[in-house]
Short mmCIF file of C-alpha atoms and ligand atoms in Angstrom, two decimals:
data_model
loop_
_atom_site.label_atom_id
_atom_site.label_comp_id
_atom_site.label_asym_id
_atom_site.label_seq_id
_atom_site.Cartn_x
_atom_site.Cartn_y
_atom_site.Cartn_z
CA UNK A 1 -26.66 2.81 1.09
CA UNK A 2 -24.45 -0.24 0.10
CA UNK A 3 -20.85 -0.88 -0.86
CA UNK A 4 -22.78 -1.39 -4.23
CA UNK A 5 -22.89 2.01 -5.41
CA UNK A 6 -18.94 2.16 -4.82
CA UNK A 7 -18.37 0.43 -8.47
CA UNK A 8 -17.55 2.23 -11.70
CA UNK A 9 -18.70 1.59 -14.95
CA UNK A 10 -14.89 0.57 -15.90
CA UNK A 11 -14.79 -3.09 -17.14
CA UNK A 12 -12.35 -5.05 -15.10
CA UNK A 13 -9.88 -6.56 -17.11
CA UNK A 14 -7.80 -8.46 -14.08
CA UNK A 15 -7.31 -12.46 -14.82
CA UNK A 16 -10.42 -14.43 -13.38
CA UNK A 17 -9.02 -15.54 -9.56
CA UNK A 18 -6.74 -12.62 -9.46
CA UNK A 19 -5.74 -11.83 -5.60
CA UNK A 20 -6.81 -8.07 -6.72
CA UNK A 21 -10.09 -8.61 -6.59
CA UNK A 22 -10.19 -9.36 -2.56
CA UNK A 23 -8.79 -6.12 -1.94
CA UNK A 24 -11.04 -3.97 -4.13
CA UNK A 25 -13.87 -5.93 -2.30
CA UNK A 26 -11.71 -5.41 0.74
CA UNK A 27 -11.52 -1.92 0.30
CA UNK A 28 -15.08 -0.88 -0.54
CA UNK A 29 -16.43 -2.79 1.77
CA UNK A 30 -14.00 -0.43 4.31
CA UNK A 31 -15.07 2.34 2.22
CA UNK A 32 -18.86 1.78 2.70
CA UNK A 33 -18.17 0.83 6.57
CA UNK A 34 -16.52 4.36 7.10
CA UNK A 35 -19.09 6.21 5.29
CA UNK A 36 -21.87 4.35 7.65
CA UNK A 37 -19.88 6.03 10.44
CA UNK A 38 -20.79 8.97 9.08
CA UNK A 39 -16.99 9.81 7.62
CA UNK A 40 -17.74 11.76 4.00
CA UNK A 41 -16.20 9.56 1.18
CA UNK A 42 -15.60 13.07 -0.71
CA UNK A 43 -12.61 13.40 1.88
CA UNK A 44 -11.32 9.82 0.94
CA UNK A 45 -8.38 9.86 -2.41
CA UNK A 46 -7.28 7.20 -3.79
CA UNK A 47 -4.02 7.15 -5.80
CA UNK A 48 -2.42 4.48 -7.70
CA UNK A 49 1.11 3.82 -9.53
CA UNK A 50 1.03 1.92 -12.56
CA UNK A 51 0.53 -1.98 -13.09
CA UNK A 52 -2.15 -4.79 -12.77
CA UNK A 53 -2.50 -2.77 -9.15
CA UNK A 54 -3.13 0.70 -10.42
CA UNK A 55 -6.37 -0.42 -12.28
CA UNK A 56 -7.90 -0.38 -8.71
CA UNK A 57 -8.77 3.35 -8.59
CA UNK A 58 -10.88 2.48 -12.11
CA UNK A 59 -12.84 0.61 -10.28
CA UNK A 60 -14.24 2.44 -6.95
CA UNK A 61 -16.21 5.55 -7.05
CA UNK A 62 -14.79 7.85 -5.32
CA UNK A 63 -11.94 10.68 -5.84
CA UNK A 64 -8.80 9.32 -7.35
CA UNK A 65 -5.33 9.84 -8.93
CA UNK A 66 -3.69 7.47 -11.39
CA UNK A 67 -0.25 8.64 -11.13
CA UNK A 68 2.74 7.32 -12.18
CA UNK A 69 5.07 4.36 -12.20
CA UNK A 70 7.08 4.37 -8.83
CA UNK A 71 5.76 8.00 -7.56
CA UNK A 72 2.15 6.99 -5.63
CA UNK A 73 3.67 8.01 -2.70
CA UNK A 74 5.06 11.72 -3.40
CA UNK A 75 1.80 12.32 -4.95
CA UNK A 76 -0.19 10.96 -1.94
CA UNK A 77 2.24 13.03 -0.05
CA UNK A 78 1.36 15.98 -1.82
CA UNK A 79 -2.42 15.78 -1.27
CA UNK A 80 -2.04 14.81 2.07
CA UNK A 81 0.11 18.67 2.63
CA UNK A 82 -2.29 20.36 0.27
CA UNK A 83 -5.37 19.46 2.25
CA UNK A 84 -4.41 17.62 5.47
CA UNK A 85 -8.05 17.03 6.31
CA UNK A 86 -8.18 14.58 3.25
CA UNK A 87 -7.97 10.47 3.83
CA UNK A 88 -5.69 9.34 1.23
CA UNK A 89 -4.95 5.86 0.64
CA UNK A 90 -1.87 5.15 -1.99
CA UNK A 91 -1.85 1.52 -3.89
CA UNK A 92 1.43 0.33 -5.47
CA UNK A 93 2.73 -2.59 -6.45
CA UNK A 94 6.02 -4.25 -5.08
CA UNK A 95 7.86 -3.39 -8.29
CA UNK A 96 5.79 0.02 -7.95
CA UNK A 97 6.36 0.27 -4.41
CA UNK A 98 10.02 -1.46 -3.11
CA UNK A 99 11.71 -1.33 -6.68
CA UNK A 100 11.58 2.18 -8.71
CA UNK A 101 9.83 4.26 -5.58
CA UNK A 102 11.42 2.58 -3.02
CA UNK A 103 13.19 5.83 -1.67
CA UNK A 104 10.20 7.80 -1.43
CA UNK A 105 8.29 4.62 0.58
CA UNK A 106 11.75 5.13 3.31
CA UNK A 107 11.13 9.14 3.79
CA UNK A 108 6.87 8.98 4.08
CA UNK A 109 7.58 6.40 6.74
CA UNK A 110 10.62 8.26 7.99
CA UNK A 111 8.17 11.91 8.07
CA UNK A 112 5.52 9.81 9.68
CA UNK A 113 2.67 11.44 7.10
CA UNK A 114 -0.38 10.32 7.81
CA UNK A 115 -1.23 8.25 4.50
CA UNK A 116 -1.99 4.78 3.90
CA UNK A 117 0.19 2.64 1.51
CA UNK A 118 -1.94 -0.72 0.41
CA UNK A 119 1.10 -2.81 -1.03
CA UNK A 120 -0.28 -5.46 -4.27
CA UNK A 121 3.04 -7.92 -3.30
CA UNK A 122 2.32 -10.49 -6.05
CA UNK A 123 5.82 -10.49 -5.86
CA UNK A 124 5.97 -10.19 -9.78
CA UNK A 125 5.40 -7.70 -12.27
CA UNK A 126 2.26 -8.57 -13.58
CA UNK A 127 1.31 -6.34 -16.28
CA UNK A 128 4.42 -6.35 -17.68
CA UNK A 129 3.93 -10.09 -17.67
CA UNK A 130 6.44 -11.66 -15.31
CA UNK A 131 9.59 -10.15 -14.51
CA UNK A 132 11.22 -10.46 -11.25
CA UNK A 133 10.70 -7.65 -8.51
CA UNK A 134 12.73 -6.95 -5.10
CA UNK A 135 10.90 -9.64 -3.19
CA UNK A 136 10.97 -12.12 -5.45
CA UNK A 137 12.94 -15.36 -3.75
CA UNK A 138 16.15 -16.35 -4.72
CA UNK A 139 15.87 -18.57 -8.06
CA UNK A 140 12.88 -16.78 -8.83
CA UNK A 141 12.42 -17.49 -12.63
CA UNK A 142 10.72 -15.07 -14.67
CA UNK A 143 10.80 -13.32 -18.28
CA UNK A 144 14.02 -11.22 -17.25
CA UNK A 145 15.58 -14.61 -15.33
CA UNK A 146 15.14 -17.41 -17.46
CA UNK A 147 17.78 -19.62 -15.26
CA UNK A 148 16.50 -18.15 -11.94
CA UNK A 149 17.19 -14.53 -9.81
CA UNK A 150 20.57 -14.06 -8.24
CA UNK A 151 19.35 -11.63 -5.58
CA UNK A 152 17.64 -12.25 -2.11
CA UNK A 153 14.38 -10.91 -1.89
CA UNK A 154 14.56 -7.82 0.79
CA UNK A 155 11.83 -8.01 4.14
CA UNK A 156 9.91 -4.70 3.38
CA UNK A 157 8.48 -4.40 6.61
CA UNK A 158 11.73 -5.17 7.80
CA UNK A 159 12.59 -2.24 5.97
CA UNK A 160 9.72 0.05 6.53
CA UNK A 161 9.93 -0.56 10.53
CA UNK A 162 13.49 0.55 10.29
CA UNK A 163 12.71 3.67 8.27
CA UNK A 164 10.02 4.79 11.71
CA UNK A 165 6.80 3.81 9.86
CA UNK A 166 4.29 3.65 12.73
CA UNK A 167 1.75 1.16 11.56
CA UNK A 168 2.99 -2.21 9.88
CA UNK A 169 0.71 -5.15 9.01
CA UNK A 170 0.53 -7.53 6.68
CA UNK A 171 -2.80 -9.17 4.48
CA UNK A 172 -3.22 -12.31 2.20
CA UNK A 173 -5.54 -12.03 -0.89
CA UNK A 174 -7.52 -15.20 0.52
CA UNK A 175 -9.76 -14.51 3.49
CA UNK A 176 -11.40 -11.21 3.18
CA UNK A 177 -12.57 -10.75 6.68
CA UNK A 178 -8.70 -10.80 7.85
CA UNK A 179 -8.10 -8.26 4.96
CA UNK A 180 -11.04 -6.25 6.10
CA UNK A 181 -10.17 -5.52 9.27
CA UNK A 182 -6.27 -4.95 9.05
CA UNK A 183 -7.25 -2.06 6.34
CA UNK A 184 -9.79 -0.89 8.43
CA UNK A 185 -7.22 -0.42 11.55
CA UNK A 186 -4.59 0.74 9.08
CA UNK A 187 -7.19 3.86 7.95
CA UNK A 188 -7.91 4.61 11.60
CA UNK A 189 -4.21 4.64 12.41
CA UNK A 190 -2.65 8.53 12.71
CA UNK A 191 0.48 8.42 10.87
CA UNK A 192 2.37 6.91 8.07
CA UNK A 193 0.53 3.02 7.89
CA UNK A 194 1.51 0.65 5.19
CA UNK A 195 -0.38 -2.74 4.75
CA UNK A 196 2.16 -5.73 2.68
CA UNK A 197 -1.05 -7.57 0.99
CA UNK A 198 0.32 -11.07 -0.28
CA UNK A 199 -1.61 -10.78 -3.40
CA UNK A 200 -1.91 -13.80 -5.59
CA UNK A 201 -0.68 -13.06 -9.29
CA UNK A 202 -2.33 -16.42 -10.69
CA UNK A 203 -1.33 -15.49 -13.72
CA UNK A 204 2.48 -15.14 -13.61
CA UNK A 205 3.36 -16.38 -9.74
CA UNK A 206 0.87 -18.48 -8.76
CA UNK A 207 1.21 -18.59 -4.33
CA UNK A 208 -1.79 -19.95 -3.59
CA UNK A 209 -0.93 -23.39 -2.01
CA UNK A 210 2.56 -22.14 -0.52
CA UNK A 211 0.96 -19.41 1.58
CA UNK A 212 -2.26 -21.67 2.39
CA UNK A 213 0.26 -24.01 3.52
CA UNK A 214 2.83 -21.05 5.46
CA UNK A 215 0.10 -18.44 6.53
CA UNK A 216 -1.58 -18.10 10.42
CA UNK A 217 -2.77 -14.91 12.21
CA UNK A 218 -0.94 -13.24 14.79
CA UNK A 219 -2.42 -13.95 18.06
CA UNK A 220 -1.21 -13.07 21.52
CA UNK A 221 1.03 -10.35 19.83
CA UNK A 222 1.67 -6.99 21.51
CA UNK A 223 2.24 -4.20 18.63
CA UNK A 224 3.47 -1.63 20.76
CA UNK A 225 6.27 -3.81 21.45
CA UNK A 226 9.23 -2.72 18.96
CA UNK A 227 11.25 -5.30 19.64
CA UNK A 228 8.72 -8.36 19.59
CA UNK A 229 7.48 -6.70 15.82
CA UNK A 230 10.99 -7.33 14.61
CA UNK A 231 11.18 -11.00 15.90
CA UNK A 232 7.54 -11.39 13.79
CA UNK A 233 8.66 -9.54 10.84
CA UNK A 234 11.94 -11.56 10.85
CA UNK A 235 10.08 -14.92 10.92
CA UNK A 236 9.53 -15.04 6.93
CA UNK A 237 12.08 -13.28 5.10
CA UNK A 238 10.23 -13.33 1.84
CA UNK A 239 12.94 -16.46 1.06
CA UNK A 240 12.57 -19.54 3.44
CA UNK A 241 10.44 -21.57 4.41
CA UNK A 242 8.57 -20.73 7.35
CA UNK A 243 5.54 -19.63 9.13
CA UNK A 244 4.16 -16.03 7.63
CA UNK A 245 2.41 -14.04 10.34
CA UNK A 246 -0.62 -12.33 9.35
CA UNK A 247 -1.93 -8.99 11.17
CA UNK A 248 -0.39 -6.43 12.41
CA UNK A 249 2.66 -5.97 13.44
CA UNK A 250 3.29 -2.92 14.79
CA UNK A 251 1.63 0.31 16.20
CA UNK A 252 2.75 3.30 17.72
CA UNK A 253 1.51 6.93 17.93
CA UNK A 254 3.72 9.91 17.20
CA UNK A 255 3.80 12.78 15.80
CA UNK A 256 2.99 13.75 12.60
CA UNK A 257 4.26 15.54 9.55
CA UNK A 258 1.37 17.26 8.04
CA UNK A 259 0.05 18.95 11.09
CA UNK A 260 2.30 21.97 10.89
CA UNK A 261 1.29 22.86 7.64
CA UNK A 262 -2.42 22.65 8.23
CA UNK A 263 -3.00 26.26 8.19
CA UNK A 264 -0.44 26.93 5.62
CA UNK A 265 -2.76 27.76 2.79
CA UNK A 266 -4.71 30.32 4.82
CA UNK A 267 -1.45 32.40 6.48
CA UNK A 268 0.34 32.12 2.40
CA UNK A 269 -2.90 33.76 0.96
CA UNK A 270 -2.36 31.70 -2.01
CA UNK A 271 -4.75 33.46 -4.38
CA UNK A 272 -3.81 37.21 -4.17
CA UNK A 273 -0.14 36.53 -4.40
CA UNK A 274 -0.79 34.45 -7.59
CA UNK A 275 -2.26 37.34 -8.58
CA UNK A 276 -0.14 39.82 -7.74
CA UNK A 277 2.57 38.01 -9.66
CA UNK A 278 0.19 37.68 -12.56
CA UNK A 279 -0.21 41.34 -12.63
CA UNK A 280 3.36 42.09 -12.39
CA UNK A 281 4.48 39.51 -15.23
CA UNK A 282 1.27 40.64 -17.62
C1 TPP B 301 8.75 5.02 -15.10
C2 TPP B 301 8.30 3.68 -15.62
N1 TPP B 301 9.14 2.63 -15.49
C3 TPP B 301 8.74 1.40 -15.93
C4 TPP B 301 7.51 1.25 -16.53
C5 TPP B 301 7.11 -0.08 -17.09
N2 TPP B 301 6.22 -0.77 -16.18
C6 TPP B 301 4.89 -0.62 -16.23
S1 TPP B 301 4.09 -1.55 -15.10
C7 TPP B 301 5.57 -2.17 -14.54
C8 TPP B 301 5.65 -3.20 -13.45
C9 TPP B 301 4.40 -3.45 -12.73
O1 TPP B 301 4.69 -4.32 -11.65
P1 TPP B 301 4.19 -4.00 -10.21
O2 TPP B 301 4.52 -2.61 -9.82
O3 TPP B 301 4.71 -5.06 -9.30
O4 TPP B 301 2.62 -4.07 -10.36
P2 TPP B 301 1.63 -5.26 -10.82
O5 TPP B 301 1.45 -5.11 -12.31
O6 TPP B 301 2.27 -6.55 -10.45
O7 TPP B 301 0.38 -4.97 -10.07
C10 TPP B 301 6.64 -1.65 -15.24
C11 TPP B 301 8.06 -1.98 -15.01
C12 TPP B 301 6.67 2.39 -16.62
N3 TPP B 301 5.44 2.31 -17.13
N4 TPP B 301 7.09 3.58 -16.15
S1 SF4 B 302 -1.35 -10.62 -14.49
FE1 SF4 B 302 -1.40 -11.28 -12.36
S2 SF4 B 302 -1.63 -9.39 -11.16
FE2 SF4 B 302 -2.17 -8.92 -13.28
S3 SF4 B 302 -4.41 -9.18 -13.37
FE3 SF4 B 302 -3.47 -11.11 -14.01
S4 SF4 B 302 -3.37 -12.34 -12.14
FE4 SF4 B 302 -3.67 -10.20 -11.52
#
C-alpha cells in the first residue's frame, strides 16, 4: 500500500506552484501514515466549502462532502454527531472559513467537537479571482479594493483560542515535513483542532518571499501553557512585520461534545419511529 492509490481520477485544475498542492500531498501522505497504523480510511470524511480549497476532496480517495460556501463546519459537525466514531477533517478557506462561516468556526471551537478544521489562508479569494478576505493586511489591494483595504486583518487563532478551541497550530505551504507532522498531531488531538495553513495563492497574492523571509518553527514552546500561546499567537497579527511562528501553539484536553450523543441513535430507535410516522401519515 502507498499514498499512491489515495488519488482520484479528477484532473487538477489548481495554478502550477499553487500552495494547495503541499497540503493535498500533506494530507495523503497523513492519510496513508494512519491507515499503516492500521486506522480504516472508510472512517476518515472529508468535507470541503467552496473555492480554489474545496477542490481538495476531488482529489483524495476516500469518503467526502463538498458542501457549501461558509457551512464546512456545521456539516462536519453534523457527521461528527451522526456517527461519532467517524474522523472528519473539514477544509475551508479564509473567506470560507473567518468571513461568511465565521460564527459557526466560534461555536465548534466553543463545543469542543472533536473535528479537524485545515484552514487554505491564501489570504485571498482565489477562485473568485482576488478579492480581499478578513485577514487580508491593511492596504491589501484586490478586485473589490482597487486603492487598498480599509480594515485590519483579524488574528484567527487569536480568535479561535478565545472561543476554547483546544488544539491551535499553524502550517506554511513550503516545507512539507513541517506540514506533515502538525496535521498529523492535529488528527490525533481529541477535540475541536484547527490548523491556519499559510497557503500561497501565486496566482492572486503571491507570499512566497515575505513568509520565507518572516517564518521559523516554534521551538522550546510549552502548548499547555495558555498564556505563553497567546504571547506566540500575538507575535504576527496577520498585519506587521514580524517573526511568524510555525507549529503548534496550543494543546489541551477536555471534554468533548459528541460523546454524549454516542449512543443516541441506538436509545431513539431511529428506524421504527420513522416508520411508525410513515404509517400514520400514509
Ligand atoms: C453562499 C455563497 N457566497 C458566496 C459565493 C461566491 N464565492 C465562491 S468561492 C468564494 C470565495 C473563495 O475564497 P476562499 O474561501 O478564501 O477560498 P479560495 O478560493 O481562496 O481557496 C466566493 C465568495 C458562493 N459560491 N456561495
Ligand atoms: S487562484 Fe490561487 S488559490 Fe486558486 S488555484 Fe490558483 S494559485 Fe491556487
Amino acid at each position: 500500500m502507498s499514498q499512491n492509490d489515495l488519488g482520484t481520477y479528477a484532473v487538477n485544475t489548481w495554478c502550477p506552484g499553487c500552495g494547495n498542492f503541499a497540503i493535498l500531498n500533506a494530507v495523503k501522505a497523513i492519510l496513508d501514515e494512519l491507515r499503516n497504523e492500521g486506522f480504516p480510511l472508510e472512517k476518515v470524511v472529508l468535507v470541503s466549502g467552496i473555492g480554489c480549497h474545496a477542490k481538495i476532496v476531488d482529489y483524495i480517495n476516500v469518503n467526502s462532502f463538498y458542501s457549501i460556501h461558509g457551512r464546512v463546519v456545521p456539516v462536519a459537525i453534523g457527521i461528527k454527531l451522526a456517527n461519532p466514531d467517524l474522523k472528519v477533517i473539514g477544509f475551508a478557506g479564509d473567506g470560507d472559513a473567518y468571513g461568511e462561516g465565521l460564527e459557526h468556526l466560534i461555536f465548534a471551537a466553543k463545543r469542543n467537537i472533536d473535528i479537524t478544521m485545515i484552514i487554505h489562508n491564501n489570504r485571498v479569494y482565489g477562485l473568485t479571482t482576488g478579492q480581499y478576505t478578513p485577514t487580508s493586511p491593511l492596504g491589501f489591494r484586490g478586485r473589490s479594493t482597487p486603492f487598498g483595504t480599509r480594515e485590519l486583518p483579524i488574528n484567527p487563532l487569536e480568535l479561535m483560542l478565545s472561543s476554547g478551541a483546544t488544539f491551535l497550530a499553524r502550517g506554511y505551504s513550503h516545507g512539507i515535513e513541517l506540514l506533515k507532522g502538525i496535521f498529523k498531531e492535529a488528527l490525533a488531538h481529541k477535540g475541536f483542532s484547527l490548523v491556519d495553513v499559510l497557503q500561497v495563492c501565486v496566482t492572486f497574492y503571491n507570499m512566497y518571499q515575505y513568509y520565507t523571509r518572516h517564518a521559523y518553527e516554534l521551538k522550546d514552546h510549552d502548548p499547555r501553557n495558555y498564556d505563553g500561546a497567546l504571547q506566540k499567537i500575538r507575535e504576527w497579527d496577520y498585519n506587521k512585520e514580524a517573526p511568524i511562528a510555525l507549529g503548534t501553539f496550543y494543546k489541551k484536553e477536555a471534554a468533548t461534545f459528541e460523546e454524549p450523543f454516542r449512543d443516541y441513535g441506538a436509545q431513539v430507535d431511529r428506524g421504527s419511529k420513522i416508520r411508525q410516522l410513515l404509517e400514520k401519515n400514509i
